Amino acid sequence: MNEFADSSKTPKHPYPDARGRYGDFGGKYVPETLMCALDELEQAYAAACEDDAFQAELRALQINYVGRPTPLYYAKRFTEHLGGAKVYFKREDLAHTGAHKINNALGQALLAKRMGKRRLIAETGAGQHGVATATAAALFGFDCDVYMGTEDIERQKLNVFRMKLLGTNVVPVDSGSKTLKDAINEALRDWVTNVADTHYVLGTVHGPHPFPLICRGFQSVIGREARQQIMEQEGRLPDCLIACVGGGSNAIGLFFEFLREDAIRMIGVEAGGYGIESGQHAARFAGGKLGMLQGAYSYVLQDENGQILGTHSVSAGLDYASVGPEHACLFTSGRVEYTYATDDEALDAFQLISELEGIIPALESAHAIAHACKVVPRMDPGEVVILNMSGRGDKDVHQAARFILSEDLT
Ligand SMILES: *Cc1c(COP(=O)(O)O)cnc(C)c1O
């Protein structure tokens, strides 16, 4: 049941290579003191992939704790509304804690247990990855510290309280912009100091190798399930996959299983914020340059001097200056198309799916829906699209009310 188990008859995926690179991207740009820890982690992950007992324990937890497999749901009213291809939603919003992030947090926590660690640390922006890590820490009885910018703590009080309820210590980070990238720096600093007993649960397919590989491994369950489910329901593979892209974990989680199927079109949707011209967005492919951030080489939103630019999105989960290195590789090779949806388009999609399907989507997922509204009507009714519903929107109702009603619910 390792990462490549279902692909055993096809050639092994070429990336990452032995140096942790995806074509020109990725790598491990970290202080010397972390090199050993990354090597140890890489070996432990490779061993866990081959260990049937580990895979069986992970699968049992995915089924009985997370609620996998998540449904593949035919969105009939949305399909009729668009009048093109049939649209299915992969319902990661129905996973425990309300998004795909638990797949990675749970997998890494189990890996940390196997490595004999007693403590987890994590970074969080909006708090979603912090909550997923705090959940996994409670499940296994780990001590847990989550680093969070003070600006984000102020904006995300509910998730801060959730983490505290789950027994996690939320560490305020008051440096720099007091947001996610500063929290990542502090988490890395902690890891350097406490690496003997601590595992750093990185929340997406970014950071130094082997984190993008490990996160992809634990998220690729999404695509494996979706392949089986679409075969059961439609008797054939999909024509197109659509997912939103923050760091890129839910997107690669869906895409990975299908990458070798050349006929399947794949589209990643970034946050267009107020539009590319405004400079206030998180569309790294449309507006970024090549650079190094948080230990990996990829596309980064930066100025002429390499200073990281501020980003903006209505959805906190997509609001980050860089993108996972494998997506940079898939962008330059042309295998995956990357586009963006603006705040307004995402908010419209958020309301549309709530009304048409009785599903309040996460604002992140609403970016993928917004793009589906553009491409699906131009497709043939015989074609099939799978859209990754990365999370549920309960966490976003305050934010949505502020924009849609111009009202503050608190
Ligand atoms: C965090 C998050 C995202 C963005 O992260 P990826 O690593 O790009 O998947 C998307 N959707 C939801 C619901 C999230 O919580």
Coordinates of C-alpha atoms in Angstrom, one line a residue, residues 5-326:
A5 CA 1.3 0.7 -5.0
D6 CA -1.5 1.2 -7.4
S7 CA 1.0 2.4 -10.1
S8 CA 3.3 -0.6 -9.7
K9 CA 2.9 -1.6 -13.4
T10 CA 3.9 1.8 -14.7
P11 CA 7.3 3.5 -14.5
K12 CA 8.0 5.2 -11.1
H13 CA 7.2 8.9 -11.0
P14 CA 10.4 10.8 -12.0
Y15 CA 10.1 13.5 -9.3
P16 CA 11.6 14.3 -7.0
D17 CA 15.0 13.2 -8.0
A18 CA 17.7 12.1 -5.5
R19 CA 18.4 15.7 -4.7
G20 CA 14.8 16.4 -3.9
R21 CA 14.3 18.4 -7.1
Y22 CA 11.3 18.6 -9.4
G23 CA 13.1 19.6 -12.7
D24 CA 14.7 22.9 -11.7
F25 CA 12.6 23.4 -8.6
G26 CA 12.6 22.3 -5.0
G27 CA 15.8 21.2 -3.2
K28 CA 16.8 21.7 0.4
Y29 CA 18.0 25.2 1.1
V30 CA 18.3 25.0 4.9
P31 CA 21.0 25.6 7.5
E32 CA 23.5 22.8 7.9
T33 CA 22.0 21.9 11.3
L34 CA 18.8 20.8 9.6
M35 CA 20.4 18.6 6.9
C36 CA 20.6 15.6 9.3
A37 CA 17.0 15.9 10.3
L38 CA 15.8 16.1 6.7
D39 CA 17.9 13.0 5.9
E40 CA 16.5 11.1 8.9
L41 CA 13.0 12.1 7.9
E42 CA 13.5 11.0 4.3
Q43 CA 14.7 7.6 5.4
A44 CA 11.9 7.2 7.9
Y45 CA 9.3 8.0 5.3
A46 CA 10.8 5.6 2.7
A47 CA 10.8 2.9 5.4
A48 CA 7.2 3.7 6.4
C49 CA 6.0 3.4 2.7
E50 CA 7.3 -0.1 2.6
D51 CA 6.0 -1.1 6.1
D52 CA 2.7 -3.0 5.8
A53 CA 1.9 -2.4 9.5
F54 CA 2.3 1.4 9.1
Q55 CA 0.2 1.4 6.0
A56 CA -2.5 -0.7 7.6
E57 CA -2.6 1.6 10.7
L58 CA -2.8 4.7 8.5
R59 CA -5.6 3.2 6.4
A60 CA -7.6 2.1 9.5
L61 CA -7.4 5.7 10.8
Q62 CA -8.3 7.2 7.5
I63 CA -11.4 5.0 7.4
N64 CA -12.5 5.1 11.1
Y65 CA -11.2 8.5 12.2
V66 CA -11.1 10.7 9.1
G67 CA -14.2 9.2 7.4
R68 CA -12.5 8.1 4.2
P69 CA -13.2 7.4 1.5
T70 CA -14.8 10.8 1.1
P71 CA -17.7 10.7 -1.4
L72 CA -17.4 11.5 -5.1
Y73 CA -20.6 13.4 -5.6
Y74 CA -22.3 14.2 -8.9
A75 CA -23.4 17.8 -8.7
K76 CA -26.5 17.5 -10.8
R77 CA -28.0 21.0 -10.3
F78 CA -24.6 22.7 -10.8
T79 CA -24.1 20.6 -13.9
E80 CA -27.5 21.6 -15.3
H81 CA -26.9 25.2 -14.4
L82 CA -23.6 25.3 -16.4
G83 CA -24.9 23.2 -19.3
G84 CA -21.7 21.5 -20.3
A85 CA -19.7 18.6 -18.9
K86 CA -20.8 16.6 -15.9
V87 CA -19.3 17.9 -12.7
Y88 CA -18.4 15.7 -9.8
F89 CA -17.1 17.0 -6.4
K90 CA -14.5 15.1 -4.5
R91 CA -15.8 15.8 -1.0
E92 CA -12.8 16.6 1.2
D93 CA -15.1 19.0 3.0
L94 CA -16.6 15.9 4.6
A95 CA -13.3 14.7 6.1
H96 CA -12.8 15.1 9.9
T97 CA -12.0 18.7 10.8
G98 CA -13.6 19.8 7.5
A99 CA -10.8 19.8 4.9
H100 CA -8.1 17.7 3.3
K101 CA -5.4 19.0 5.7
I102 CA -6.1 16.2 8.1
N103 CA -4.8 13.6 5.6
N104 CA -1.3 15.1 5.8
A105 CA -1.3 16.0 9.5
L106 CA -2.5 12.5 10.5
G107 CA 0.1 10.8 8.2
Q108 CA 3.0 12.9 9.5
A109 CA 1.9 12.4 13.1
L110 CA 1.9 8.6 12.6
L111 CA 5.3 8.9 11.0
A112 CA 6.6 11.0 14.0
K113 CA 5.3 8.2 16.3
R114 CA 7.2 5.6 14.3
M115 CA 10.3 7.8 14.5
G116 CA 10.0 7.9 18.3
K117 CA 9.3 11.6 18.6
R118 CA 7.3 12.9 21.5
R119 CA 6.5 16.4 20.3
L120 CA 4.9 18.0 17.2
I121 CA 5.3 21.6 16.0
A122 CA 3.6 23.3 13.1
E123 CA 3.1 26.7 11.5
T124 CA -0.3 28.0 10.7
G125 CA -1.8 31.0 8.9
A126 CA -5.6 30.9 9.0
G127 CA -5.4 28.1 11.6
Q128 CA -6.6 25.2 9.5
H129 CA -3.3 23.3 9.4
G130 CA -2.8 24.2 13.1
V131 CA -6.2 22.6 13.9
A132 CA -5.4 19.5 11.9
T133 CA -2.1 19.1 13.6
A134 CA -3.6 19.8 17.0
T135 CA -6.2 17.1 16.3
A136 CA -3.5 14.5 15.3
A137 CA -1.5 15.5 18.4
A138 CA -4.4 14.8 20.6
L139 CA -5.1 11.5 18.9
F140 CA -1.6 10.2 19.6
G141 CA -0.9 12.1 22.8
F142 CA 1.9 14.3 21.5
D143 CA 2.9 17.6 23.1
C144 CA 2.2 20.2 20.4
D145 CA 3.2 23.8 19.8
V146 CA 1.7 25.7 16.8
Y147 CA 3.4 28.9 15.7
M148 CA 1.0 31.6 14.5
G149 CA 1.5 35.3 13.6
T150 CA -0.1 37.7 16.1
E151 CA -2.0 39.3 13.2
D152 CA -3.5 35.9 12.3
I153 CA -4.2 35.1 15.9
E154 CA -6.3 38.3 16.1
R155 CA -8.1 37.4 12.8
Q156 CA -8.7 33.7 13.6
K157 CA -9.9 33.6 17.2
L158 CA -12.1 30.6 16.7
N159 CA -9.3 28.4 15.3
V160 CA -7.0 29.6 18.1
F161 CA -9.6 28.5 20.6
R162 CA -10.1 25.1 18.8
M163 CA -6.4 24.4 19.0
K164 CA -6.4 25.2 22.8
L165 CA -9.3 22.9 23.3
L166 CA -7.4 20.2 21.6
G167 CA -4.6 20.6 24.1
T168 CA -2.2 22.5 21.8
N169 CA -0.1 25.5 22.8
V170 CA -0.4 28.4 20.3
V171 CA 2.8 30.3 20.2
P172 CA 2.4 34.0 19.1
V173 CA 4.9 35.3 16.5
D174 CA 5.3 39.0 16.7
S175 CA 8.2 39.4 14.1
G176 CA 8.1 40.7 10.5
S177 CA 4.6 40.9 9.0
K178 CA 3.2 38.8 12.0
T179 CA 1.7 36.3 9.6
L180 CA 2.3 32.9 8.0
K181 CA 5.9 33.3 6.7
D182 CA 7.1 34.6 10.0
A183 CA 5.4 31.6 11.8
I184 CA 7.2 29.3 9.4
N185 CA 10.6 30.9 10.2
E186 CA 9.9 30.5 13.9
A187 CA 8.8 26.8 13.5
L188 CA 12.0 26.1 11.6
R189 CA 14.1 27.7 14.4
D190 CA 12.3 25.6 17.0
W191 CA 13.0 22.5 14.9
V192 CA 16.7 23.2 14.6
T193 CA 16.9 23.5 18.4
N194 CA 14.7 20.5 19.4
V195 CA 15.1 18.1 16.5
A196 CA 16.0 15.1 18.7
D197 CA 12.5 14.7 20.1
T198 CA 10.4 17.0 17.8
H199 CA 8.8 16.5 14.4
Y200 CA 7.9 19.5 12.3
V201 CA 4.5 18.9 10.6
L202 CA 4.8 21.1 7.5
G203 CA 1.3 21.8 6.1
T204 CA 1.5 21.7 2.4
V205 CA 3.7 20.5 -0.5
H206 CA 6.3 23.1 0.0
G207 CA 9.5 23.6 2.1
P208 CA 12.7 21.6 1.8
H209 CA 12.8 18.1 0.5
P210 CA 11.4 15.6 1.7
F211 CA 8.4 17.6 2.9
P212 CA 6.8 18.1 -0.6
L213 CA 7.2 14.4 -1.2
I214 CA 5.8 13.3 2.1
C215 CA 2.8 15.7 1.9
R216 CA 2.1 14.5 -1.7
G217 CA 2.3 10.9 -0.5
F218 CA -0.3 11.4 2.3
Q219 CA -2.6 13.6 0.1
S220 CA -2.5 11.4 -3.0
V221 CA -5.2 9.2 -1.3
I222 CA -7.6 11.8 -2.8
G223 CA -6.8 10.9 -6.4
R224 CA -6.6 7.2 -5.8
E225 CA -10.1 7.1 -4.3
A226 CA -11.4 9.5 -7.0
R227 CA -10.1 7.2 -9.8
Q228 CA -11.8 4.1 -8.3
Q229 CA -15.0 6.1 -7.6
I230 CA -15.3 7.6 -11.1
M231 CA -14.7 4.2 -12.7
E232 CA -17.6 2.9 -10.5
Q233 CA -19.9 5.7 -11.4
E234 CA -19.1 6.6 -15.0
G235 CA -17.1 3.5 -16.1
R236 CA -14.3 5.7 -17.4
L237 CA -11.6 8.2 -16.4
P238 CA -12.4 12.0 -16.2
D239 CA -11.6 14.5 -18.9
C240 CA -10.6 17.3 -16.6
L241 CA -9.5 17.9 -13.0
I242 CA -9.8 21.3 -11.3
A243 CA -8.4 22.2 -7.9
C244 CA -7.4 25.4 -6.0
V245 CA -3.7 26.0 -5.3
G246 CA -2.4 27.6 -2.2
G247 CA 0.8 25.6 -1.4
G248 CA -0.6 23.0 -3.7
S249 CA -1.4 20.0 -1.5
N250 CA -5.1 19.4 -2.3
A251 CA -4.4 19.9 -6.0
I252 CA -1.4 17.5 -6.2
G253 CA -3.4 15.1 -4.0
L254 CA -6.0 14.9 -6.7
F255 CA -3.8 15.2 -9.7
F256 CA -0.9 12.8 -8.8
E257 CA -2.8 9.6 -9.5
F258 CA -3.8 10.9 -13.0
L259 CA -0.5 12.6 -14.1
R260 CA 0.5 9.7 -16.4
E261 CA -2.9 9.9 -18.2
D262 CA -1.9 12.4 -20.9
A263 CA -5.5 12.9 -22.1
I264 CA -6.7 14.3 -18.8
R265 CA -6.6 18.1 -18.6
M266 CA -5.6 19.5 -15.2
I267 CA -6.2 23.0 -14.0
G268 CA -4.8 24.7 -10.8
V269 CA -6.6 27.8 -9.7
E270 CA -4.7 30.4 -7.6
A271 CA -6.0 33.4 -5.7
G272 CA -6.4 36.5 -8.0
G273 CA -7.4 38.7 -5.1
Y274 CA -8.4 42.2 -6.4
G275 CA -6.9 41.3 -9.8
I276 CA -3.3 40.9 -11.1
E277 CA -3.0 44.6 -12.1
S278 CA -3.9 45.6 -8.5
G279 CA -0.8 43.9 -7.2
Q280 CA -3.0 42.5 -4.4
H281 CA -3.3 38.8 -5.1
A282 CA -1.5 35.5 -4.6
A283 CA -1.2 34.4 -8.3
R284 CA 2.4 33.2 -8.2
F285 CA 2.4 31.9 -11.8
A286 CA 0.8 35.0 -13.3
G287 CA 2.7 37.5 -11.2
G288 CA 5.7 35.8 -9.7
K289 CA 9.4 35.2 -10.4
L290 CA 11.8 32.4 -9.7
G291 CA 13.2 32.5 -6.2
M292 CA 13.9 30.8 -3.0
L293 CA 11.6 30.8 0.0
Q294 CA 11.3 28.6 3.0
G295 CA 13.9 26.1 1.9
A296 CA 12.8 25.5 -1.7
Y297 CA 13.3 27.0 -5.2
S298 CA 10.0 27.9 -6.9
Y299 CA 7.8 30.7 -8.1
V300 CA 7.7 33.5 -5.6
L301 CA 6.0 36.9 -5.5
Q302 CA 8.9 39.3 -4.9
D303 CA 10.2 42.7 -6.0
E304 CA 13.3 43.5 -8.1
N305 CA 15.5 43.1 -5.0
G306 CA 14.1 39.7 -4.1
Q307 CA 12.0 41.1 -1.2
I308 CA 8.9 39.0 -0.6
L309 CA 5.8 41.0 -1.6
G310 CA 2.6 41.2 0.5
T311 CA -0.2 39.1 -0.8
H312 CA -4.0 39.3 -0.7
S313 CA -6.8 36.9 -1.0
V314 CA -10.3 36.7 0.5
S315 CA -9.4 33.1 1.4
A316 CA -6.6 32.8 3.9
G317 CA -5.6 29.3 2.7
L318 CA -4.5 30.6 -0.7
D319 CA -2.8 33.7 0.6
Y320 CA 0.9 32.8 0.4
A321 CA 3.8 34.3 -1.6
S322 CA 5.2 31.0 -3.0
V323 CA 3.9 27.7 -4.4
G324 CA 5.1 24.1 -4.0
P325 CA 8.0 23.2 -6.3
E326 CA 6.2 20.3 -8.1

